[in-house]
Amino acid sequence: MSAHPLYPRIHIQPEALARSPGHVSGHFANPARAMSDVLTQIGDLPKPLSERWLATSRGHIVLNHQQHGFVSGDSLFRQRILVDVAWLKLAFIADAVRFLTPVGRLVVNIVGWGQAPEVEPALKGWEQFVGGVQGCFRAGYGISLEAQQDVGVYVAEGIAHFLVDRRSLNRHDPRLEKLLAATLFDPAAYR
């Protein structure tokens, strides 16, 4: 597992498996397996994105039994401060899109979504990417009600869906699938 380049950015709370519902401990034999499985799920992230992620000290994934969502800024984890954390609640593992949506939020944060204007976005066609996401969002797509109401959740959920089942995303939201394939998931699209 340590061969995965993003291994240093994934963590698990002590007791996360033991305090999760039974279906979670049945799914993961041990904490290392849980971390490995999540790294496998995000394995389709392009190399330039992973490199940008690792070039900064921010951007972590924490597997746990309580919290779910993306927290921008500082989070306390095991007596240390982690910046920009995707908290993944293990109880949601059966719903892979919901489970990985905080990672989608982390990914768009890494490439520049919601960052200060002076931060250079990672994608060459940043304005086209943002405009494309906005256009898809205005068309009324989105799996969850929250994604239909918030463009940030919409794109994060779309990224999670792309990672989980790209074909399903193409059936559900073909414009977003094509946009993500041509931008965020295309290594050539990065600066």
PDB file of C-alpha atoms in Angstrom:
ATOM      1  CA  MET A   1       0.000   0.000   0.000  1.00  0.00           C
ATOM      2  CA  SER A   2       2.797   2.467   0.736  1.00  0.00           C
ATOM      3  CA  ALA A   3       3.675   2.488  -2.998  1.00  0.00           C
ATOM      4  CA  HIS A   4       0.615   4.649  -3.769  1.00  0.00           C
ATOM      5  CA  PRO A   5       1.807   8.248  -4.167  1.00  0.00           C
ATOM      6  CA  LEU A   6      -1.063   9.665  -2.069  1.00  0.00           C
ATOM      7  CA  TYR A   7      -0.490   7.272   0.841  1.00  0.00           C
ATOM      8  CA  PRO A   8       1.009  10.060   3.029  1.00  0.00           C
ATOM      9  CA  ARG A   9      -2.280  12.002   2.693  1.00  0.00           C
ATOM     10  CA  ILE A  10      -4.667   9.322   3.970  1.00  0.00           C
ATOM     11  CA  HIS A  11      -5.267   8.648   7.642  1.00  0.00           C
ATOM     12  CA  ILE A  12      -7.668   6.647   9.775  1.00  0.00           C
ATOM     13  CA  GLN A  13      -8.918   7.448  13.243  1.00  0.00           C
ATOM     14  CA  PRO A  14      -8.108   4.882  15.887  1.00  0.00           C
ATOM     15  CA  GLU A  15     -11.209   2.800  16.601  1.00  0.00           C
ATOM     16  CA  ALA A  16     -12.888   3.976  13.356  1.00  0.00           C
ATOM     17  CA  LEU A  17     -13.622   0.410  12.259  1.00  0.00           C
ATOM     18  CA  ALA A  18     -14.613  -0.798  15.717  1.00  0.00           C
ATOM     19  CA  ARG A  19     -17.067   2.086  16.191  1.00  0.00           C
ATOM     20  CA  SER A  20     -18.608   1.823  12.724  1.00  0.00           C
ATOM     21  CA  PRO A  21     -21.677  -0.305  11.931  1.00  0.00           C
ATOM     22  CA  GLY A  22     -21.145  -4.023  11.352  1.00  0.00           C
ATOM     23  CA  HIS A  23     -21.280  -3.805   7.563  1.00  0.00           C
ATOM     24  CA  VAL A  24     -18.128  -1.640   7.669  1.00  0.00           C
ATOM     25  CA  SER A  25     -16.001  -4.083   9.634  1.00  0.00           C
ATOM     26  CA  GLY A  26     -17.313  -6.818   7.348  1.00  0.00           C
ATOM     27  CA  HIS A  27     -16.146  -4.805   4.338  1.00  0.00           C
ATOM     28  CA  PHE A  28     -12.665  -3.982   5.667  1.00  0.00           C
ATOM     29  CA  ALA A  29     -10.514  -6.568   7.400  1.00  0.00           C
ATOM     30  CA  ASN A  30      -8.352  -3.918   9.083  1.00  0.00           C
ATOM     31  CA  PRO A  31      -7.477  -0.196   8.969  1.00  0.00           C
ATOM     32  CA  ALA A  32      -4.750  -0.717   6.375  1.00  0.00           C
ATOM     33  CA  ARG A  33      -7.275  -2.378   4.067  1.00  0.00           C
ATOM     34  CA  ALA A  34      -9.707   0.515   4.469  1.00  0.00           C
ATOM     35  CA  MET A  35      -7.001   3.026   3.531  1.00  0.00           C
ATOM     36  CA  SER A  36      -5.851   0.885   0.609  1.00  0.00           C
ATOM     37  CA  ASP A  37      -9.381   0.557  -0.748  1.00  0.00           C
ATOM     38  CA  VAL A  38      -9.935   4.322  -0.695  1.00  0.00           C
ATOM     39  CA  LEU A  39      -6.612   4.893  -2.460  1.00  0.00           C
ATOM     40  CA  THR A  40      -7.706   2.377  -5.100  1.00  0.00           C
ATOM     41  CA  GLN A  41     -11.015   4.228  -5.526  1.00  0.00           C
ATOM     42  CA  ILE A  42      -9.199   7.496  -6.247  1.00  0.00           C
ATOM     43  CA  GLY A  43      -6.605   5.788  -8.426  1.00  0.00           C
ATOM     44  CA  ASP A  44      -7.903   7.397 -11.631  1.00  0.00           C
ATOM     45  CA  LEU A  45      -6.809  10.873 -10.582  1.00  0.00           C
ATOM     46  CA  PRO A  46      -4.291  12.098 -13.168  1.00  0.00           C
ATOM     47  CA  LYS A  47      -0.622  12.257 -12.245  1.00  0.00           C
ATOM     48  CA  PRO A  48      -0.342  16.081 -12.560  1.00  0.00           C
ATOM     49  CA  LEU A  49      -3.193  16.458 -10.063  1.00  0.00           C
ATOM     50  CA  SER A  50      -1.559  14.046  -7.604  1.00  0.00           C
ATOM     51  CA  GLU A  51       1.748  15.879  -8.016  1.00  0.00           C
ATOM     52  CA  ARG A  52       0.111  19.248  -7.345  1.00  0.00           C
ATOM     53  CA  TRP A  53      -1.616  17.738  -4.309  1.00  0.00           C
ATOM     54  CA  LEU A  54       1.659  16.416  -2.917  1.00  0.00           C
ATOM     55  CA  ALA A  55       3.545  19.647  -3.659  1.00  0.00           C
ATOM     56  CA  THR A  56       1.565  21.415  -0.951  1.00  0.00           C
ATOM     57  CA  SER A  57       1.098  20.550   2.701  1.00  0.00           C
ATOM     58  CA  ARG A  58      -2.693  20.786   2.469  1.00  0.00           C
ATOM     59  CA  GLY A  59      -5.177  18.150   1.389  1.00  0.00           C
ATOM     60  CA  HIS A  60      -5.803  15.086   3.543  1.00  0.00           C
ATOM     61  CA  ILE A  61      -8.336  12.275   3.719  1.00  0.00           C
ATOM     62  CA  VAL A  62      -9.364  11.025   7.155  1.00  0.00           C
ATOM     63  CA  LEU A  63     -11.418   7.848   7.536  1.00  0.00           C
ATOM     64  CA  ASN A  64     -13.535   7.941  10.672  1.00  0.00           C
ATOM     65  CA  HIS A  65     -16.810   6.865  12.275  1.00  0.00           C
ATOM     66  CA  GLN A  66     -18.414  10.277  13.010  1.00  0.00           C
ATOM     67  CA  GLN A  67     -17.773  13.103  10.568  1.00  0.00           C
ATOM     68  CA  HIS A  68     -18.474  13.345   6.831  1.00  0.00           C
ATOM     69  CA  GLY A  69     -17.660  16.249   4.563  1.00  0.00           C
ATOM     70  CA  PHE A  70     -14.910  18.579   3.418  1.00  0.00           C
ATOM     71  CA  VAL A  71     -13.421  21.048   5.902  1.00  0.00           C
ATOM     72  CA  SER A  72     -11.437  23.898   4.400  1.00  0.00           C
ATOM     73  CA  GLY A  73      -8.694  25.181   6.651  1.00  0.00           C
ATOM     74  CA  ASP A  74      -7.422  23.604   9.857  1.00  0.00           C
ATOM     75  CA  SER A  75      -8.683  20.359  11.394  1.00  0.00           C
ATOM     76  CA  LEU A  76      -7.305  18.640  14.456  1.00  0.00           C
ATOM     77  CA  PHE A  77      -6.387  14.985  13.953  1.00  0.00           C
ATOM     78  CA  ARG A  78      -4.435  12.973  16.515  1.00  0.00           C
ATOM     79  CA  GLN A  79      -2.840  16.024  18.128  1.00  0.00           C
ATOM     80  CA  ARG A  80      -1.730  17.578  14.848  1.00  0.00           C
ATOM     81  CA  ILE A  81      -3.234  20.123  12.514  1.00  0.00           C
ATOM     82  CA  LEU A  82      -4.205  18.995   9.017  1.00  0.00           C
ATOM     83  CA  VAL A  83      -5.219  21.615   6.442  1.00  0.00           C
ATOM     84  CA  ASP A  84      -8.110  21.011   4.021  1.00  0.00           C
ATOM     85  CA  VAL A  85      -9.503  17.647   5.042  1.00  0.00           C
ATOM     86  CA  ALA A  86     -11.973  15.299   3.357  1.00  0.00           C
ATOM     87  CA  TRP A  87     -13.575  13.476   6.299  1.00  0.00           C
ATOM     88  CA  LEU A  88     -15.016  10.141   5.143  1.00  0.00           C
ATOM     89  CA  LYS A  89     -17.518   8.426   7.416  1.00  0.00           C
ATOM     90  CA  LEU A  90     -16.973   4.693   6.983  1.00  0.00           C
ATOM     91  CA  ALA A  91     -20.685   3.965   7.536  1.00  0.00           C
ATOM     92  CA  PHE A  92     -21.346   5.471   4.069  1.00  0.00           C
ATOM     93  CA  ILE A  93     -19.107   2.968   2.217  1.00  0.00           C
ATOM     94  CA  ALA A  94     -22.103   1.224   0.637  1.00  0.00           C
ATOM     95  CA  ASP A  95     -23.016   4.461  -1.203  1.00  0.00           C
ATOM     96  CA  ALA A  96     -19.734   5.041  -3.009  1.00  0.00           C
ATOM     97  CA  VAL A  97     -20.687   8.398  -4.574  1.00  0.00           C
ATOM     98  CA  ARG A  98     -21.826   9.823  -1.248  1.00  0.00           C
ATOM     99  CA  PHE A  99     -18.765   8.317   0.446  1.00  0.00           C
ATOM    100  CA  LEU A 100     -16.303   9.959  -1.986  1.00  0.00           C
ATOM    101  CA  THR A 101     -18.036  13.328  -2.459  1.00  0.00           C
ATOM    102  CA  PRO A 102     -15.826  15.015   0.197  1.00  0.00           C
ATOM    103  CA  VAL A 103     -12.803  13.812  -1.815  1.00  0.00           C
ATOM    104  CA  GLY A 104     -14.355  15.452  -4.884  1.00  0.00           C
ATOM    105  CA  ARG A 105     -14.602  18.685  -2.913  1.00  0.00           C
ATOM    106  CA  LEU A 106     -10.947  18.336  -1.888  1.00  0.00           C
ATOM    107  CA  VAL A 107      -9.906  17.714  -5.504  1.00  0.00           C
ATOM    108  CA  VAL A 108     -11.605  20.841  -6.865  1.00  0.00           C
ATOM    109  CA  ASN A 109     -10.109  22.800  -3.989  1.00  0.00           C
ATOM    110  CA  ILE A 110      -6.636  21.559  -4.971  1.00  0.00           C
ATOM    111  CA  VAL A 111      -7.092  22.620  -8.596  1.00  0.00           C
ATOM    112  CA  GLY A 112      -8.284  26.084  -7.566  1.00  0.00           C
ATOM    113  CA  TRP A 113     -12.050  26.063  -6.935  1.00  0.00           C
ATOM    114  CA  GLY A 114     -12.853  28.501  -4.156  1.00  0.00           C
ATOM    115  CA  GLN A 115      -9.250  29.660  -3.854  1.00  0.00           C
ATOM    116  CA  ALA A 116      -8.154  33.285  -3.646  1.00  0.00           C
ATOM    117  CA  PRO A 117      -7.875  35.013  -7.056  1.00  0.00           C
ATOM    118  CA  GLU A 118      -4.085  35.255  -6.729  1.00  0.00           C
ATOM    119  CA  VAL A 119      -3.768  31.439  -6.555  1.00  0.00           C
ATOM    120  CA  GLU A 120      -3.064  30.159 -10.047  1.00  0.00           C
ATOM    121  CA  PRO A 121      -5.542  27.417 -10.990  1.00  0.00           C
ATOM    122  CA  ALA A 122      -4.061  24.069 -12.008  1.00  0.00           C
ATOM    123  CA  LEU A 123      -5.953  23.731 -15.288  1.00  0.00           C
ATOM    124  CA  LYS A 124      -4.897  25.543 -18.474  1.00  0.00           C
ATOM    125  CA  GLY A 125      -8.516  26.184 -19.484  1.00  0.00           C
ATOM    126  CA  TRP A 126      -9.695  27.199 -16.017  1.00  0.00           C
ATOM    127  CA  GLU A 127     -12.310  29.702 -17.168  1.00  0.00           C
ATOM    128  CA  GLN A 128     -13.764  27.155 -19.610  1.00  0.00           C
ATOM    129  CA  PHE A 129     -13.842  24.519 -16.851  1.00  0.00           C
ATOM    130  CA  VAL A 130     -15.667  26.805 -14.414  1.00  0.00           C
ATOM    131  CA  GLY A 131     -18.047  28.006 -17.151  1.00  0.00           C
ATOM    132  CA  GLY A 132     -18.722  24.408 -18.203  1.00  0.00           C
ATOM    133  CA  VAL A 133     -19.483  23.328 -14.641  1.00  0.00           C
ATOM    134  CA  GLN A 134     -21.786  26.328 -14.181  1.00  0.00           C
ATOM    135  CA  GLY A 135     -23.606  25.493 -17.434  1.00  0.00           C
ATOM    136  CA  CYS A 136     -24.095  21.856 -16.449  1.00  0.00           C
ATOM    137  CA  PHE A 137     -25.287  22.905 -12.998  1.00  0.00           C
ATOM    138  CA  ARG A 138     -27.821  25.361 -14.448  1.00  0.00           C
ATOM    139  CA  ALA A 139     -29.187  22.522 -16.607  1.00  0.00           C
ATOM    140  CA  GLY A 140     -30.532  21.009 -13.373  1.00  0.00           C
ATOM    141  CA  TYR A 141     -28.435  17.889 -13.010  1.00  0.00           C
ATOM    142  CA  GLY A 142     -27.134  16.546  -9.712  1.00  0.00           C
ATOM    143  CA  ILE A 143     -27.673  13.336  -7.817  1.00  0.00           C
ATOM    144  CA  SER A 144     -28.560  14.746  -4.426  1.00  0.00           C
ATOM    145  CA  LEU A 145     -30.862  17.625  -3.598  1.00  0.00           C
ATOM    146  CA  GLU A 146     -27.869  19.496  -2.157  1.00  0.00           C
ATOM    147  CA  ALA A 147     -25.982  19.093  -5.464  1.00  0.00           C
ATOM    148  CA  GLN A 148     -28.965  20.524  -7.329  1.00  0.00           C
ATOM    149  CA  GLN A 149     -28.782  23.615  -5.114  1.00  0.00           C
ATOM    150  CA  ASP A 150     -25.015  24.193  -4.686  1.00  0.00           C
ATOM    151  CA  VAL A 151     -22.572  24.217  -7.592  1.00  0.00           C
ATOM    152  CA  GLY A 152     -19.633  23.272  -5.334  1.00  0.00           C
ATOM    153  CA  VAL A 153     -21.443  20.157  -4.130  1.00  0.00           C
ATOM    154  CA  TYR A 154     -22.550  19.461  -7.708  1.00  0.00           C
ATOM    155  CA  VAL A 155     -18.991  19.352  -9.087  1.00  0.00           C
ATOM    156  CA  ALA A 156     -17.694  17.422  -6.049  1.00  0.00           C
ATOM    157  CA  GLU A 157     -20.454  14.832  -6.420  1.00  0.00           C
ATOM    158  CA  GLY A 158     -19.716  14.638 -10.154  1.00  0.00           C
ATOM    159  CA  ILE A 159     -16.039  13.932  -9.484  1.00  0.00           C
ATOM    160  CA  ALA A 160     -16.975  11.213  -6.994  1.00  0.00           C
ATOM    161  CA  HIS A 161     -19.363   9.713  -9.542  1.00  0.00           C
ATOM    162  CA  PHE A 162     -16.649   9.830 -12.232  1.00  0.00           C
ATOM    163  CA  LEU A 163     -14.256   7.951  -9.912  1.00  0.00           C
ATOM    164  CA  VAL A 164     -16.867   5.368  -8.901  1.00  0.00           C
ATOM    165  CA  ASP A 165     -18.605   4.674 -12.217  1.00  0.00           C
ATOM    166  CA  ARG A 166     -17.842   6.896 -15.186  1.00  0.00           C
ATOM    167  CA  ARG A 167     -20.396   5.138 -17.412  1.00  0.00           C
ATOM    168  CA  SER A 168     -23.134   5.783 -14.886  1.00  0.00           C
ATOM    169  CA  LEU A 169     -22.168   9.463 -14.742  1.00  0.00           C
ATOM    170  CA  ASN A 170     -22.329   9.579 -18.545  1.00  0.00           C
ATOM    171  CA  ARG A 171     -25.910   8.255 -18.435  1.00  0.00           C
ATOM    172  CA  HIS A 172     -26.906  10.556 -15.583  1.00  0.00           C
ATOM    173  CA  ASP A 173     -25.082  13.753 -16.598  1.00  0.00           C
ATOM    174  CA  PRO A 174     -23.324  13.338 -19.985  1.00  0.00           C
ATOM    175  CA  ARG A 175     -22.225  16.977 -20.259  1.00  0.00           C
ATOM    176  CA  LEU A 176     -20.418  16.873 -16.920  1.00  0.00           C
ATOM    177  CA  GLU A 177     -18.832  13.495 -17.703  1.00  0.00           C
ATOM    178  CA  LYS A 178     -17.407  14.858 -20.964  1.00  0.00           C
ATOM    179  CA  LEU A 179     -16.242  18.066 -19.278  1.00  0.00           C
ATOM    180  CA  LEU A 180     -14.446  16.189 -16.486  1.00  0.00           C
ATOM    181  CA  ALA A 181     -12.865  13.773 -18.968  1.00  0.00           C
ATOM    182  CA  ALA A 182     -11.545  16.677 -21.081  1.00  0.00           C
ATOM    183  CA  THR A 183     -10.307  18.762 -18.142  1.00  0.00           C
ATOM    184  CA  LEU A 184      -9.853  17.497 -14.602  1.00  0.00           C
ATOM    185  CA  PHE A 185      -9.136  13.874 -15.605  1.00  0.00           C
ATOM    186  CA  ASP A 186      -6.972  14.735 -18.646  1.00  0.00           C
ATOM    187  CA  PRO A 187      -3.269  14.934 -17.736  1.00  0.00           C
ATOM    188  CA  ALA A 188      -2.659  17.242 -20.717  1.00  0.00           C
ATOM    189  CA  ALA A 189      -5.099  19.820 -19.329  1.00  0.00           C
ATOM    190  CA  TYR A 190      -2.773  20.796 -16.456  1.00  0.00           C
ATOM    191  CA  ARG A 191      -0.310  23.715 -16.399  1.00  0.00           C
TER     192      ARG A 191
END
